[in-house]
Amino acid sequence: MNNDRINGIFNKYQGQAGSLIRVMMEIQEEEHWLSREILVKISEKLEVPLSRVLRIATYYKSFSVTPKGRHEIQICTGTACHIRGAQSVLDTVQDLIGIKPGETDLDQKFSLETVNCQGSCTCGPMIKIDQVTQSRLSSAQIADLLKKYD
Amino acid sequence: MSEIILQIDGKEVTASEGMTVLEAAQQAGITIPTLCHHEKLDPYGGCRFCTVEAEVRGWTNFVAACLYPVANNLVVKTRSEKLNRIRKMILELLLAHAPDAFDLQDLAKEYGAKKDRFEKEASFCIHCGLCVRYCAEVKKKNAITFVDKGKTREISFIPEIASKECWSCKECFPLCPTEALQAAYVLVQALAFPSLESTPAE
Amino acid sequence: MTRINSAAELEELRQGILSKKDPDKPSIAICAGLSCLGLGNGTIISAFKEEINKQSLESKIDIVTTGCHGFCEKGPIVVINPEEICYLEVKPEDVPEIISQTVIEKKVIDRLVYTDPNSGEKATHMAEIPFYKNQMRVLLGNNSKINPKCIDDYLMIGGYSALAKALFEMSPVQVLEEVKIANLRGRGGGGFPAGRKWETTRNAPNEEKYVIVNAHEGEPGAYMDRALFQANPHSVLEGLIIGAYAIGSHQGFIYTRHDTPELRKNLDIALAQAEEYGLLGENILGSGFNFKVEVHFDVGIFVSGESSALMRSIEGKAPEPKPKYIRTSVNGIWDRPSNLNNVETWANVPQIISKGSEWYNSIGTDRSKGTKLISLSGHVCNSTIVEVPMGTSLKEIVYDFGGGIPNGKRLKAIHLGGPMGGTIPESLIDNPLDFDVLAKLGASMGAGDILVMDEGTCLVELARYFIDFLSGESCGKCVPCREGIRQMQNILTNMTKGKGREGDIELMEELAEVMGAAALCSLGRSVQNPLLSMLRYFRDEFEAHVKEKRCPAHSCKEAAIEGV
Ligand SMILES: Cc1cc2nc3c(=O)[nH]c(=O)nc-3n(C[C@H](O)[C@H](O)[C@H](O)COP(=O)(O)O)c2cc1C
Ligand code: SF4
Ligand code: FES
């Protein structure tokens, strides 16, 4: 955990209950997940009940209360990508890495999630790995691509 | 507080500003059925069982009586065929979770709701939120909360707080309308297996 | 940057920017919209930089990365100015040639320009390509001319002159009246008259009032708000400030998605630059009007685009909707009057103020005025954003702009408005784009997203898809919505697997009635609309799944379903 960065975030928003979501977002971006320890700390620093922190942590799709893998795979299941075969992309990836959306593999190499429309419908079916957009890949191309990560 | 005159089921009712339709009806001796409402708690509007027809300036809206504010010249109907259909369906949807809850069974008889219209769902919770709201509003402990959203929304105790507060309180248990004392069950789970709820080892 | 203290100083600055600009200096505008990014424009941008470096042309040629040009299907798109030569599907290998041939020698490279697929005719300039020529690009037209990270570019094309006009030549009430007479209707889905909403907030008793941009854009398949906001953030900001002036608000909020880094960056820069120029903050342009803006983020749930949920999210709470009995225009953020409009709605405001309501009223139909951004996706040749006048026929949109259906297939239906919208069969696509006409057909304008479906699309499957989506995107507070969606999902999933039961369709109709009347917020009250529209036009398809265990579109592949 990068304590300096986290403390920096806390110092910026100390005691501002209204910034709860912002703080959680910044920490999630920094750490890629929100540990129990962090959630408790957020509740103390921003002076909001832990129940509300937990509730928000589980409410939004982008927050994760379990650790993420080194590489984040996001598959768009927006309408346009759905119509263009997002399901088969998802099936391919699931078969290749053996986890379902919302999960992280045992080696903590990949995390898989489905995301809503990313605004790149032209590229559909779209898959993003570590925030890099890949468009219209075949199953074989996906397999080759995933081999490049470790 | 200014006085407000409205009509409920054809009867002229006097209420004061800031009251809800439910309160005005109760005052006038008219029953509007509710599920998630509780006198000690803020109105919630989750079960929608108290839905009534409210006519304002010629427009009929379906509104929750427990939340809808009274207004002059408001015309409220608490019974109609469509309202019966709505309440029957709400009961049937909830019976899929808690088929043996007494409150639901009584109402089911009244509205002709069938227990097996939908397949039995795994969770007993009907999300009335009584336990969550009681703990937050009356006890001010926030030891239990809703987690997740949509279809997977559930209630969950927070072990950090529950382990300190709950054993000596347990006041939310009898509020649970389901036969399963859902709150008690979830509490035991949370405290017996805190590891499930908290951070996995790093 | 120095503060601008009056309308005259703003004009002076504008003239200064224009005079410094050499109109003949070549510049290369590269689209950095979300689709072009996905299609690999990053390598194009670096290829241009490298080549210019290699030939030591840094001082002679400008590179501008712009927002979305539309026509995403043909991306990455590169426009060479000042000639406005438009190259499509550019690859890194083409770059040296573009520099030496087009930029320096002023010769057009034939293979990179647009070729009409039918006539084989070529079009060199953006304005000649039929795709652009036939649009009415009031809001998008400037996208290829400006760098969204540079406020001077926006000023150069006349930016913030509408704000100056509002602040110095009009009273707040006059601004409000102008927007009312223009009949501007909300672009976020409801089509509610913006002027009337503004008036409610203006007249609400509380002194502290808020104005908000809804840039949540949660409908899957809608991407025009992000494209517009990212490409031209100042146009939205200018509209917001004008609106705040009319309403009497001194605090604005922008609510947008966290997962679009380019947009976030452009937005941060735009706000900082506007503040430095004194277009935000205290005493704007020396007028005495104060206005600040804060950015808030949605971190991933559809329901937070709903007005009351959005406002609770800004308060830092879980975005659970509040019932509409007390309107957010009167009782919004922290119970203060709060006026919420969509990105596109706000972007229309500067146009109305500078060109007048009469001009605005000359575009569109009787009761739907102005232009509308449409994002086209699905089984269509061009997945694209287009801007067309209201009243354009749906057919034109699908065929003339969308380029029709690929792979020689037949159009089956189009779906508008995502998970709260409706489906219209092919036989009705002569109808115009119009709030009220679409509503009568059982569809809705929604955000302006049109999903095109060919004959191989199964509507039972699409209905299941939308309900699936919603099952994780509603808040789950009220029974009709949470449990109704759960049961509809069960039923529709069974149908697509050949396990539909007699009576299932009727049961879903019963559920739809209850959800539509009794759910707490408009999410639960509208999610059955797609299903109802599909049952209205394609009931036989649902019946085939239930009674004959057959999928007429040959799409449901489960063993129990017969493909025939
Ligand atoms: C579930 C739900 C989601 C919504 N999502 C959006 C959205 O993403 N963007 C938007 O502008 N409006 C959205 N709306 C509509 C807003 O509640 C609101 O009506 C709109 O932003 C008002 O702006 P307008 O009048 O300019 O259209 C949504 C409504 C609902 C019920
Ligand atoms: S209708 Fe759905 S989204 Fe709206 S309050 Fe009810 S459960 Fe939440
Ligand atoms: S009693 Fe009104 S919604 Fe439950």
PDB file of C-alpha atoms and ligand atoms in Angstrom, chain C residues 186-189 197 214 216-218 302 305-307 340-342 345 420 522-523, ligand 1:
ATOM      1  CA  GLY C 186     -34.333  17.957 -22.614  1.00  0.00           C
ATOM      2  CA  ARG C 187     -32.037  15.594 -24.500  1.00  0.00           C
ATOM      3  CA  GLY C 188     -31.506  13.141 -21.650  1.00  0.00           C
ATOM      4  CA  GLY C 189     -34.581  11.095 -22.380  1.00  0.00           C
ATOM      5  CA  LYS C 197     -37.703  23.508 -15.569  1.00  0.00           C
ATOM      6  CA  ASN C 214     -25.918  15.160 -16.389  1.00  0.00           C
ATOM      7  CA  HIS C 216     -23.588  10.154 -16.721  1.00  0.00           C
ATOM      8  CA  GLU C 217     -24.581   8.567 -20.020  1.00  0.00           C
ATOM      9  CA  GLY C 218     -25.460   5.190 -18.632  1.00  0.00           C
ATOM     10  CA  PHE C 302     -27.052   2.953 -14.235  1.00  0.00           C
ATOM     11  CA  GLY C 305     -28.280   8.889 -13.936  1.00  0.00           C
ATOM     12  CA  GLU C 306     -31.779   9.330 -12.523  1.00  0.00           C
ATOM     13  CA  SER C 307     -32.158  12.852 -11.208  1.00  0.00           C
ATOM     14  CA  LEU C 340     -30.494  19.172 -13.930  1.00  0.00           C
ATOM     15  CA  ASN C 341     -30.008  19.018 -17.680  1.00  0.00           C
ATOM     16  CA  ASN C 342     -28.284  16.682 -20.039  1.00  0.00           C
ATOM     17  CA  THR C 345     -29.305  20.191 -23.677  1.00  0.00           C
ATOM     18  CA  MET C 420     -36.041   2.139 -20.917  1.00  0.00           C
ATOM     19  CA  SER C 522     -38.740   6.061 -13.283  1.00  0.00           C
ATOM     20  CA  LEU C 523     -36.264   3.244 -13.708  1.00  0.00           C
TER      21      LEU C 523
HETATM   22  C1  LIG D   1     -32.579   5.186 -14.542  1.00  0.00           C
HETATM   23  C2  LIG D   1     -32.386   6.479 -15.227  1.00  0.00           C
HETATM   24  C3  LIG D   1     -31.162   6.774 -15.818  1.00  0.00           C
HETATM   25  C4  LIG D   1     -30.943   7.995 -16.437  1.00  0.00           C
HETATM   26  N1  LIG D   1     -29.738   8.225 -16.997  1.00  0.00           N
HETATM   27  C5  LIG D   1     -29.519   9.424 -17.590  1.00  0.00           C
HETATM   28  C6  LIG D   1     -28.254   9.718 -18.166  1.00  0.00           C
HETATM   29  O1  LIG D   1     -27.350   8.884 -18.161  1.00  0.00           O
HETATM   30  N2  LIG D   1     -28.056  10.932 -18.741  1.00  0.00           N
HETATM   31  C7  LIG D   1     -29.051  11.872 -18.775  1.00  0.00           C
HETATM   32  O2  LIG D   1     -28.829  12.963 -19.276  1.00  0.00           O
HETATM   33  N3  LIG D   1     -30.260  11.620 -18.246  1.00  0.00           N
HETATM   34  C8  LIG D   1     -30.511  10.427 -17.652  1.00  0.00           C
HETATM   35  N4  LIG D   1     -31.735  10.186 -17.099  1.00  0.00           N
HETATM   36  C9  LIG D   1     -32.743  11.249 -17.138  1.00  0.00           C
HETATM   37  C10 LIG D   1     -32.497  12.186 -15.973  1.00  0.00           C
HETATM   38  O3  LIG D   1     -33.160  11.693 -14.836  1.00  0.00           O
HETATM   39  C11 LIG D   1     -33.015  13.587 -16.213  1.00  0.00           C
HETATM   40  O4  LIG D   1     -34.335  13.503 -16.605  1.00  0.00           O
HETATM   41  C12 LIG D   1     -32.261  14.334 -17.271  1.00  0.00           C
HETATM   42  O5  LIG D   1     -30.892  14.346 -17.011  1.00  0.00           O
HETATM   43  C13 LIG D   1     -32.767  15.747 -17.333  1.00  0.00           C
HETATM   44  O6  LIG D   1     -32.096  16.465 -18.335  1.00  0.00           O
HETATM   45  P1  LIG D   1     -32.822  16.958 -19.658  1.00  0.00           P
HETATM   46  O7  LIG D   1     -34.151  17.537 -19.260  1.00  0.00           O
HETATM   47  O8  LIG D   1     -31.896  17.962 -20.206  1.00  0.00           O
HETATM   48  O9  LIG D   1     -32.989  15.769 -20.526  1.00  0.00           O
HETATM   49  C14 LIG D   1     -31.978   8.958 -16.492  1.00  0.00           C
HETATM   50  C15 LIG D   1     -33.211   8.646 -15.913  1.00  0.00           C
HETATM   51  C16 LIG D   1     -33.418   7.438 -15.295  1.00  0.00           C
HETATM   52  C17 LIG D   1     -34.748   7.148 -14.697  1.00  0.00           C
END
